[in-house]
């Protein structure tokens, strides 16, 4: 099928409806992490990736990532099938467009940076379902943009690695998030959050962040 972009947020004054994961007839089973140096995924056609023997999708931390994006690499038009394993790892300055997680494994996407600034990680379009814990796990300083995204079922949408104190800028626009506990959790006082034009449906809390962290929100609708 050709790709239909998901445009987040209702902006209609009513609760946005549920959306379903797209389907495709292009299905590929993989047995090891796909290491992406430059780019992976077709311009228009969606491909579903089925990870085999790479982890069981539980909370076990030793599962393989489905994709590893090297510095500057991009990923587009992908469905990551159950069991999800350790999702997508981003080394830095990555673009992740129209990527769908059918059933999030240990987590969906990790910013796999340590001490040095990982640049801007852009997640545009796509969605994730059924995360037992986290969707976006940030393990190093970066700027992360989450735009036109759909999330249904999570403990945290974004978690800055527990106990970390690095600088992180989190920009969220046109998100629909439903059935979650906390949208953003961080222990870093250098957390800077912007959230615009988004709908939160049955989400327990917007943030768990230190008092020094900054948050700016406009047009956030809580249902
Ligand atoms: C847990 C764990 C971290 C890291 C993270 C992840 O938070 O404590 O060390 O492994 O998960 O990246 O999944
Ligand atoms: Ca984890
Ligand atoms: Ca993980």
Coordinates of N, CA and C and ligand atoms in Angstrom, one line a residue:
X1 N 0.8 -1.2 0.0 CA 0.0 0.0 0.0 C 0.9 1.2 0.0
X2 N 0.3 2.3 -0.4 CA 1.1 3.5 -0.3 C 0.9 4.1 1.1
X3 N 1.8 5.0 1.4 CA 1.8 5.5 2.8 C 0.8 6.6 3.0
X4 N 0.1 6.5 4.1 CA -0.8 7.6 4.5 C -0.2 8.2 5.7
X5 N 0.1 9.4 5.6 CA 0.7 10.1 6.8 C -0.4 10.3 7.8
X6 N 0.0 10.0 9.1 CA -0.9 10.2 10.2 C -0.6 11.6 10.7
X7 N -1.7 12.4 10.7 CA -1.6 13.8 11.2 C -2.2 13.8 12.6
X8 N -1.4 14.0 13.6 CA -1.8 13.9 15.0 C -2.7 15.1 15.4
X9 N -3.4 14.9 16.5 CA -4.2 15.8 17.2 C -5.5 16.2 16.5
X10 N -6.5 16.3 17.3 CA -7.9 16.5 16.8 C -8.1 18.0 16.3
X11 N -7.7 18.8 17.3 CA -8.0 20.2 17.1 C -9.4 20.5 16.7
X12 N -10.3 19.6 17.1 CA -11.7 19.7 16.7 C -12.7 20.0 17.9
X13 N -12.1 20.0 19.1 CA -12.9 20.2 20.2 C -13.6 18.9 20.7
X14 N -13.2 17.8 20.1 CA -13.7 16.5 20.6 C -12.6 15.5 20.7
X15 N -12.8 14.4 21.4 CA -11.8 13.4 21.7 C -11.4 12.7 20.3
X16 N -10.1 12.7 20.0 CA -9.7 12.1 18.8 C -10.0 10.6 18.8
X17 N -10.4 10.0 17.7 CA -10.7 8.6 17.6 C -9.4 7.7 17.7
X18 N -9.6 6.4 17.9 CA -8.5 5.5 17.9 C -8.0 5.3 16.4
X19 N -6.8 5.1 16.3 CA -6.3 4.7 14.9 C -5.7 3.3 14.9
X20 N -5.7 2.7 13.8 CA -5.2 1.4 13.6 C -3.9 1.4 12.9
X21 N -3.0 0.5 13.2 CA -1.8 0.4 12.5 C -2.0 0.1 11.0
X22 N -1.2 0.7 10.1 CA -1.4 0.4 8.7 C -1.0 -1.0 8.4
X23 N -1.3 -1.4 7.2 CA -0.9 -2.8 6.8 C -0.1 -2.7 5.5
X24 N 0.6 -3.8 5.2 CA 1.3 -3.8 4.0 C 1.5 -5.3 3.6
X25 N 1.8 -5.5 2.3 CA 2.1 -6.9 1.8 C 3.6 -7.1 1.7
X26 N 4.4 -6.1 2.0 CA 5.8 -6.3 2.0 C 6.3 -6.6 3.4
X27 N 6.6 -7.9 3.6 CA 6.9 -8.4 4.9 C 8.3 -9.1 4.9
X28 N 9.2 -8.7 5.8 CA 10.5 -9.3 5.8 C 10.9 -9.8 7.2
X29 N 11.3 -11.0 7.3 CA 11.8 -11.5 8.6 C 13.3 -11.3 8.7
X30 N 13.7 -10.8 9.8 CA 15.2 -10.6 10.0 C 15.6 -11.5 11.3
X31 N 16.9 -11.8 11.3 CA 17.4 -12.6 12.4 C 18.5 -11.9 13.2
X32 N 18.8 -10.7 12.7 CA 19.8 -9.9 13.5 C 19.5 -8.4 13.2
X33 N 20.1 -7.5 14.0 CA 19.9 -6.1 13.9 C 20.3 -5.6 12.5
X34 N 19.4 -4.7 12.0 CA 19.8 -4.1 10.7 C 20.5 -2.8 11.1
X35 N 21.8 -2.7 10.7 CA 22.6 -1.6 11.0 C 22.5 -0.6 9.8
X36 N 22.0 0.6 10.1 CA 21.8 1.5 9.0 C 22.8 2.6 9.0
X37 N 23.6 2.7 7.9 CA 24.6 3.8 7.9 C 24.1 5.1 7.3
X38 N 23.2 4.9 6.3 CA 22.7 6.2 5.7 C 21.2 6.2 5.7
X39 N 20.5 5.2 5.1 CA 19.1 5.3 5.1 C 18.5 3.9 4.8
X40 N 17.3 3.6 5.4 CA 16.6 2.4 5.2 C 15.1 2.7 5.0
X41 N 14.5 2.0 4.1 CA 13.0 2.2 3.9 C 12.7 2.9 2.6
X42 N 11.7 2.4 1.9 CA 11.3 3.0 0.7 C 10.6 4.4 0.8
X43 N 10.7 5.1 -0.2 CA 10.1 6.5 -0.2 C 8.6 6.4 0.0
X44 N 7.9 5.5 -0.6 CA 6.4 5.4 -0.5 C 5.9 4.1 0.1
X45 N 6.5 3.0 -0.1 CA 5.9 1.8 0.3 C 6.3 1.3 1.7
X46 N 5.3 0.9 2.4 CA 5.6 0.5 3.8 C 6.2 -1.0 3.8
X47 N 7.1 -1.2 4.7 CA 7.6 -2.6 4.8 C 7.5 -3.0 6.3
X48 N 7.0 -4.2 6.5 CA 6.9 -4.7 7.9 C 8.1 -5.6 8.2
X49 N 8.7 -5.4 9.3 CA 9.9 -6.1 9.7 C 9.5 -7.0 10.9
X50 N 9.8 -8.3 10.7 CA 9.5 -9.3 11.8 C 10.8 -9.8 12.4
X51 N 11.1 -9.4 13.6 CA 12.3 -9.9 14.2 C 12.2 -11.3 14.7
X52 N 13.1 -12.1 14.3 CA 13.1 -13.5 14.7 C 14.2 -13.9 15.6
X53 N 14.0 -14.4 16.8 CA 15.0 -14.9 17.7 C 16.0 -13.7 18.1
X54 N 15.4 -12.5 18.3 CA 16.2 -11.4 18.7 C 15.8 -10.8 20.1
X55 N 14.9 -11.6 20.7 CA 14.3 -11.2 22.0 C 12.9 -11.4 22.0
X56 N 12.3 -11.5 23.2 CA 10.9 -11.9 23.3 C 9.9 -10.8 23.6
X57 N 10.5 -9.6 23.5 CA 9.5 -8.4 23.7 C 9.1 -8.1 25.1
X58 N 9.8 -8.8 26.1 CA 9.5 -8.6 27.5 C 10.3 -7.4 28.0
X59 N 10.4 -7.3 29.3 CA 11.2 -6.2 29.9 C 12.7 -6.7 30.1
X60 N 13.1 -7.8 29.6 CA 14.5 -8.2 29.6 C 15.3 -7.2 28.8
X61 N 16.4 -6.7 29.5 CA 17.2 -5.6 28.9 C 18.2 -6.1 27.9
X62 N 18.3 -7.4 27.7 CA 19.3 -8.0 26.8 C 18.9 -8.3 25.4
X63 N 17.8 -7.7 25.0 CA 17.3 -8.0 23.6 C 18.0 -7.2 22.6
X64 N 18.0 -7.7 21.4 CA 18.7 -6.9 20.3 C 17.8 -5.8 19.8
X65 N 18.4 -4.7 19.4 CA 17.6 -3.7 18.6 C 17.2 -4.3 17.3
X66 N 16.1 -3.9 16.7 CA 15.7 -4.3 15.4 C 16.5 -3.4 14.4
X67 N 16.6 -2.1 14.6 CA 17.4 -1.3 13.8 C 18.4 -0.5 14.7
X68 N 19.6 -0.3 14.1 CA 20.6 0.6 14.8 C 20.9 1.7 13.7
X69 N 20.6 2.9 14.1 CA 20.8 4.0 13.1 C 22.1 4.7 13.5
X70 N 23.1 4.6 12.6 CA 24.3 5.3 12.9 C 24.1 6.8 12.8
X71 N 25.1 7.6 13.2 CA 25.1 9.0 13.2 C 24.6 9.5 11.8
X72 N 23.5 10.3 11.8 CA 23.0 10.9 10.6 C 22.1 10.0 9.7
X73 N 21.9 8.8 10.1 CA 21.1 7.8 9.3 C 19.6 8.1 9.5
X74 N 18.8 7.7 8.5 CA 17.4 7.8 8.6 C 16.6 6.5 8.3
X75 N 15.4 6.5 8.9 CA 14.6 5.3 8.7 C 13.2 5.7 8.4
X76 N 12.6 5.1 7.3 CA 11.3 5.6 7.0 C 10.4 4.5 6.5
X77 N 9.1 4.6 6.7 CA 8.0 3.8 6.2 C 8.2 2.3 6.6
X78 N 8.2 2.1 7.9 CA 8.5 0.8 8.5 C 7.4 0.4 9.5
X79 N 7.0 -0.8 9.5 CA 6.2 -1.4 10.6 C 7.1 -2.4 11.4
X80 N 7.3 -2.2 12.7 CA 8.1 -3.1 13.5 C 7.1 -4.1 14.1
X81 N 7.2 -5.3 13.8 CA 6.2 -6.3 14.2 C 6.5 -6.8 15.7
X82 N 5.5 -7.3 16.3 CA 5.6 -8.0 17.5 C 6.8 -9.1 17.4
X83 N 7.7 -9.3 18.3 CA 7.7 -8.9 19.6 C 8.5 -7.6 19.9
X84 N 8.9 -6.9 18.9 CA 9.4 -5.5 19.1 C 10.9 -5.5 19.6
X85 N 11.2 -6.4 20.4 CA 12.6 -6.5 21.0 C 13.1 -5.2 21.6
X86 N 14.3 -4.7 21.2 CA 14.7 -3.4 21.8 C 14.5 -2.3 20.8
X87 N 13.7 -2.5 19.9 CA 13.2 -1.4 19.0 C 14.3 -0.8 18.1
X88 N 14.3 0.6 18.1 CA 15.2 1.3 17.2 C 16.2 2.0 18.1
X89 N 17.5 1.8 17.8 CA 18.6 2.6 18.5 C 19.1 3.7 17.6
X90 N 19.2 4.9 18.2 CA 19.6 6.1 17.4 C 20.9 6.6 18.0
X91 N 22.0 6.7 17.1 CA 23.3 7.2 17.6 C 23.3 8.7 17.6
X92 N 22.5 9.3 16.8 CA 22.4 10.8 16.8 C 22.1 11.4 15.4
X93 N 21.5 12.5 15.5 CA 21.1 13.3 14.3 C 20.3 12.4 13.3
X94 N 19.3 11.7 13.8 CA 18.6 10.7 13.0 C 17.2 11.2 12.7
X95 N 16.7 10.8 11.6 CA 15.3 11.1 11.2 C 14.5 9.7 11.1
X96 N 13.4 9.7 11.8 CA 12.6 8.4 11.9 C 11.2 8.8 11.4
X97 N 10.9 8.5 10.2 CA 9.6 9.0 9.6 C 8.7 7.8 9.4
X98 N 7.4 8.0 9.8 CA 6.4 7.1 9.5 C 6.8 5.6 9.9
X99 N 7.2 5.5 11.2 CA 7.6 4.2 11.7 C 6.6 3.8 12.8
X100 N 6.1 2.6 12.7 CA 5.0 2.1 13.5 C 5.4 0.9 14.3
X101 N 5.2 0.9 15.6 CA 5.5 -0.2 16.5 C 4.2 -0.9 16.8
X102 N 4.0 -2.1 16.3 CA 2.8 -2.9 16.5 C 2.6 -3.2 17.9
X103 N 3.7 -3.6 18.6 CA 3.6 -4.1 20.0 C 5.0 -3.9 20.6
X104 N 5.2 -2.7 21.3 CA 6.5 -2.3 21.7 C 7.1 -3.4 22.6
X105 N 8.4 -3.7 22.4 CA 9.1 -4.7 23.2 C 9.6 -4.0 24.5
X106 N 10.9 -4.2 24.8 CA 11.5 -3.6 26.0 C 11.2 -2.1 26.0
X107 N 11.6 -1.5 24.9 CA 11.2 -0.1 24.6 C 11.1 0.1 23.1
X108 N 10.7 1.3 22.6 CA 10.5 1.4 21.2 C 11.7 2.0 20.5
X109 N 12.2 3.1 21.1 CA 13.3 3.8 20.5 C 14.2 4.4 21.6
X110 N 15.5 4.2 21.4 CA 16.5 4.6 22.4 C 17.4 5.6 21.7
X111 N 17.7 6.7 22.4 CA 18.8 7.6 22.0 C 20.0 7.0 22.7
X112 N 20.8 6.4 21.9 CA 21.9 5.6 22.4 C 23.2 6.4 22.4
X113 N 23.1 7.5 23.1 CA 24.3 8.4 23.2 C 24.8 8.4 24.6
X114 N 26.1 8.6 24.8 CA 26.6 8.6 26.2 C 26.8 10.1 26.6
X115 N 28.1 10.5 26.5 CA 28.4 11.9 27.0 C 28.2 13.0 26.1
X116 N 28.5 12.7 24.8 CA 28.5 13.8 23.8 C 27.1 14.0 23.3
X117 N 26.8 15.3 22.9 CA 25.5 15.7 22.4 C 25.2 14.9 21.1
X118 N 24.0 14.2 21.1 CA 23.7 13.4 20.0 C 23.0 14.1 18.8
X119 N 22.8 15.4 19.0 CA 22.2 16.2 17.9 C 20.7 16.1 18.0
X120 N 20.0 16.4 16.9 CA 18.6 16.4 16.9 C 18.1 15.1 16.3
X121 N 17.2 14.4 17.1 CA 16.6 13.2 16.7 C 15.1 13.5 16.3
X122 N 14.7 13.3 15.1 CA 13.3 13.7 14.7 C 12.5 12.4 14.5
X123 N 11.4 12.4 15.2 CA 10.4 11.3 14.9 C 9.2 12.0 14.4
X124 N 8.9 11.6 13.1 CA 7.8 12.3 12.5 C 6.8 11.3 11.9
X125 N 5.5 11.4 12.3 CA 4.5 10.4 11.9 C 4.8 9.1 12.7
X126 N 3.9 8.2 12.4 CA 4.0 6.9 13.0 C 3.3 6.7 14.3
X127 N 3.5 5.6 15.0 CA 2.8 5.3 16.2 C 3.3 4.1 16.9
X128 N 2.9 3.9 18.2 CA 3.3 2.8 19.0 C 2.2 2.3 19.9
X129 N 2.1 1.0 20.0 CA 1.0 0.4 20.8 C 1.6 -0.5 21.9
X130 N 0.9 -0.5 23.0 CA 1.1 -1.6 24.0 C 2.6 -1.7 24.5
X131 N 3.1 -0.5 25.0 CA 4.4 -0.6 25.6 C 4.1 -0.9 27.1
X132 N 4.8 -2.0 27.6 CA 4.6 -2.3 29.0 C 5.2 -1.2 29.9
X133 N 6.3 -0.6 29.4 CA 7.0 0.4 30.1 C 7.2 1.7 29.3
X134 N 8.3 1.8 28.6 CA 8.6 3.1 28.0 C 8.5 3.0 26.4
X135 N 8.2 4.1 25.8 CA 8.3 4.2 24.4 C 9.6 4.8 24.0
X136 N 9.9 6.0 24.4 CA 11.2 6.7 24.0 C 12.1 6.7 25.2
X137 N 13.3 6.1 25.1 CA 14.2 6.0 26.2 C 15.4 6.9 25.8
X138 N 15.8 7.9 26.6 CA 16.8 8.8 26.2 C 18.0 8.6 27.1
X139 N 19.1 8.1 26.5 CA 20.3 7.8 27.3 C 21.5 8.7 27.2
X140 N 21.3 9.9 26.6 CA 22.3 10.8 26.5 C 21.8 12.2 26.0
X141 N 22.6 13.2 26.1 CA 22.1 14.6 25.8 C 21.7 14.7 24.3
X142 N 20.6 15.3 24.1 CA 20.1 15.4 22.7 C 18.9 16.4 22.7
X143 N 18.5 16.6 21.4 CA 17.3 17.3 21.2 C 16.3 16.3 20.5
X144 N 15.2 16.0 21.1 CA 14.3 15.0 20.4 C 13.0 15.7 20.1
X145 N 12.6 15.5 18.8 CA 11.3 16.1 18.3 C 10.4 14.9 18.0
X146 N 9.2 15.0 18.6 CA 8.2 14.0 18.3 C 7.0 14.7 17.7
X147 N 6.7 14.5 16.5 CA 5.7 15.3 15.8 C 4.7 14.3 15.0
X148 N 3.4 14.6 15.1 CA 2.4 13.8 14.4 C 2.5 12.4 14.8
X149 N 2.6 12.1 16.1 CA 2.8 10.7 16.6 C 1.6 10.3 17.3
X150 N 1.3 8.9 17.3 CA 0.2 8.3 18.0 C 0.7 7.3 18.9
X151 N 0.3 7.4 20.2 CA 0.8 6.4 21.2 C -0.4 5.8 22.0
X152 N -0.6 4.5 22.0 CA -1.7 3.9 22.7 C -1.2 2.8 23.6
X153 N -1.1 3.1 24.9 CA -0.7 2.0 25.9 C 0.8 2.2 26.2
X154 N 1.1 2.8 27.4 CA 2.5 3.0 27.8 C 2.5 3.3 29.3
X155 N 3.7 3.2 29.9 CA 3.9 3.6 31.2 C 4.4 5.1 31.1
X156 N 5.6 5.2 30.3 CA 6.1 6.6 30.0 C 6.2 6.7 28.5
X157 N 5.8 7.8 28.0 CA 6.0 8.1 26.6 C 7.5 8.4 26.4
X158 N 8.0 9.3 27.2 CA 9.5 9.6 27.1 C 10.0 9.4 28.5
X159 N 11.2 8.7 28.6 CA 11.9 8.6 29.9 C 13.4 9.0 29.6
X160 N 13.8 10.0 30.3 CA 15.2 10.4 30.3 C 15.8 9.4 31.4
X161 N 16.9 8.8 30.9 CA 17.5 7.6 31.7 C 17.5 8.0 33.2
X162 N 17.0 7.1 34.0 CA 16.9 7.2 35.5 C 18.2 7.7 36.1
X163 N 18.1 8.8 36.9 CA 19.3 9.3 37.6 C 20.2 10.2 36.8
X164 N 19.9 10.3 35.5 CA 20.8 11.1 34.7 C 20.6 12.6 34.8
X165 N 21.6 13.4 34.6 CA 21.5 14.8 34.8 C 22.0 15.6 33.5
X166 N 21.9 15.0 32.4 CA 22.4 15.6 31.2 C 21.3 16.6 30.6
X167 N 21.7 17.4 29.7 CA 20.8 18.3 29.1 C 20.0 17.7 28.0
X168 N 18.7 17.9 28.0 CA 17.8 17.3 27.0 C 16.7 18.2 26.7
X169 N 16.5 18.5 25.4 CA 15.4 19.3 24.9 C 14.3 18.4 24.2
X170 N 13.1 18.4 24.8 CA 12.1 17.5 24.2 C 11.0 18.4 23.6
X171 N 10.8 18.2 22.3 CA 9.8 19.0 21.6 C 8.7 18.1 21.1
X172 N 7.5 18.3 21.5 CA 6.3 17.5 21.1 C 5.3 18.3 20.4
X173 N 4.9 17.9 19.3 CA 3.8 18.7 18.6 C 2.8 17.7 17.9
X174 N 1.6 18.0 18.0 CA 0.5 17.2 17.3 C 0.6 15.7 17.7
X175 N 0.6 15.4 19.0 CA 0.7 14.1 19.5 C -0.8 13.7 19.9
X176 N -1.1 12.4 19.7 CA -2.3 11.8 20.4 C -1.7 10.7 21.2
X177 N -1.9 10.8 22.5 CA -1.4 9.8 23.4 C -2.6 9.3 24.3
X178 N -2.8 8.0 24.3 CA -3.9 7.5 25.1 C -3.4 6.3 26.0
X179 N -4.1 6.2 27.1 CA -3.9 5.0 28.0 C -2.4 4.9 28.4
X180 N -2.0 6.0 29.2 CA -0.6 6.0 29.7 C -0.6 6.4 31.1
X181 N 0.6 6.2 31.8 CA 0.7 6.7 33.2 C 1.3 8.1 33.2
X182 N 2.5 8.3 32.6 CA 3.2 9.6 32.7 C 3.7 9.9 31.3
X183 N 3.4 11.1 30.8 CA 3.9 11.4 29.4 C 5.4 11.5 29.4
X184 N 6.0 12.3 30.3 CA 7.4 12.6 30.3 C 8.0 12.4 31.7
X185 N 9.0 11.6 31.9 CA 9.7 11.5 33.2 C 11.1 11.7 33.0
X186 N 11.7 12.6 33.9 CA 13.1 12.9 33.8 C 13.6 13.2 35.2
X187 N 14.8 12.8 35.5 CA 15.5 13.2 36.8 C 16.4 14.4 36.6
X188 N 16.6 14.8 35.3 CA 17.5 15.9 35.0 C 17.0 17.3 35.2
X189 N 17.6 18.1 36.0 CA 17.2 19.5 36.1 C 17.3 20.3 34.7
X190 N 18.2 19.7 33.8 CA 18.4 20.4 32.6 C 17.5 19.8 31.5
X191 N 16.3 19.5 31.9 CA 15.3 19.1 30.9 C 14.4 20.3 30.5
X192 N 14.3 20.4 29.2 CA 13.5 21.5 28.7 C 12.4 21.0 27.7
X193 N 11.2 21.2 28.1 CA 10.1 20.5 27.4 C 9.2 21.6 26.7
X194 N 8.9 21.3 25.5 CA 7.8 22.1 24.8 C 6.8 21.2 24.3
X195 N 5.5 21.4 24.6 CA 4.5 20.6 24.0 C 3.3 21.4 23.5
X196 N 3.0 21.1 22.2 CA 2.0 22.0 21.5 C 0.9 21.1 20.9
X197 N -0.2 21.7 20.8 CA -1.3 21.1 20.0 C -1.4 19.6 20.1
X198 N -1.7 19.1 21.3 CA -1.7 17.7 21.5 C -2.9 17.2 22.3
X199 N -3.3 16.0 22.2 CA -4.4 15.4 22.9 C -3.9 14.3 23.8
X200 N -4.3 14.3 25.1 CA -3.9 13.3 26.0 C -5.2 12.7 26.5
X201 N -5.4 11.4 26.2 CA -6.7 10.7 26.6 C -6.3 9.6 27.6
X202 N -6.9 9.7 28.8 CA -6.6 8.7 29.8 C -5.1 8.6 30.1
X203 N -4.4 9.7 30.2 CA -3.0 9.7 30.6 C -2.9 10.3 32.0
X204 N -2.3 9.6 32.9 CA -2.4 9.9 34.3 C -1.8 11.3 34.7
X205 N -0.6 11.5 34.1 CA 0.2 12.7 34.5 C 0.9 13.3 33.3
X206 N 1.1 14.6 33.2 CA 1.9 15.1 32.1 C 3.4 14.9 32.3
X207 N 3.8 15.2 33.5 CA 5.3 15.1 33.8 C 5.6 14.6 35.2
X208 N 6.8 14.0 35.3 CA 7.4 13.8 36.6 C 8.9 14.3 36.3
X209 N 9.1 15.5 36.7 CA 10.4 16.2 36.5 C 10.8 17.0 37.7
X210 N 12.1 17.3 37.8 CA 12.6 18.1 38.9 C 12.0 19.5 38.8
X211 N 12.0 20.2 39.9 CA 11.4 21.6 39.8 C 12.2 22.6 39.0
X212 N 13.5 22.3 38.8 CA 14.3 23.2 37.9 C 14.1 23.0 36.4
X213 N 13.5 21.9 36.1 CA 13.2 21.6 34.6 C 12.2 22.6 34.1
X214 N 12.3 22.8 32.8 CA 11.4 23.8 32.2 C 10.3 23.2 31.3
X215 N 9.1 23.7 31.4 CA 8.1 23.2 30.5 C 7.2 24.3 30.0
X216 N 7.0 24.3 28.7 CA 6.1 25.3 28.0 C 5.0 24.5 27.3
X217 N 3.8 24.8 27.6 CA 2.8 24.0 26.8 C 1.7 24.9 26.3
X218 N 1.3 24.6 25.1 CA 0.2 25.4 24.5 C -0.7 24.4 23.8
X219 N -2.0 24.6 23.9 CA -3.0 23.8 23.3 C -2.8 22.3 23.6
X220 N -2.7 22.0 24.9 CA -2.7 20.6 25.3 C -4.0 20.3 25.9
X221 N -4.7 19.3 25.2 CA -6.1 19.0 25.6 C -6.0 17.6 26.4
X222 N -6.6 17.7 27.6 CA -6.6 16.5 28.5 C -8.0 15.9 28.4
X223 N -8.2 14.7 28.1 CA -9.5 14.1 28.0 C -9.7 12.9 29.0
Ligands
LIG1 C1 16.9 0.8 31.9 C2 18.3 0.6 32.4 C3 19.2 1.4 31.7 C4 19.1 1.2 30.2 C5 17.7 1.5 29.8 C6 17.4 1.1 28.3 O1 16.4 2.1 32.3 O2 18.3 0.9 33.8 O3 20.6 1.1 32.0 O4 19.5 -0.1 29.8 O5 16.8 0.7 30.5 O6 18.1 1.7 27.5 O7 16.6 0.3 28.0
LIG2 CA1 15.0 -0.5 29.5
LIG3 CA1 16.0 -0.8 26.0

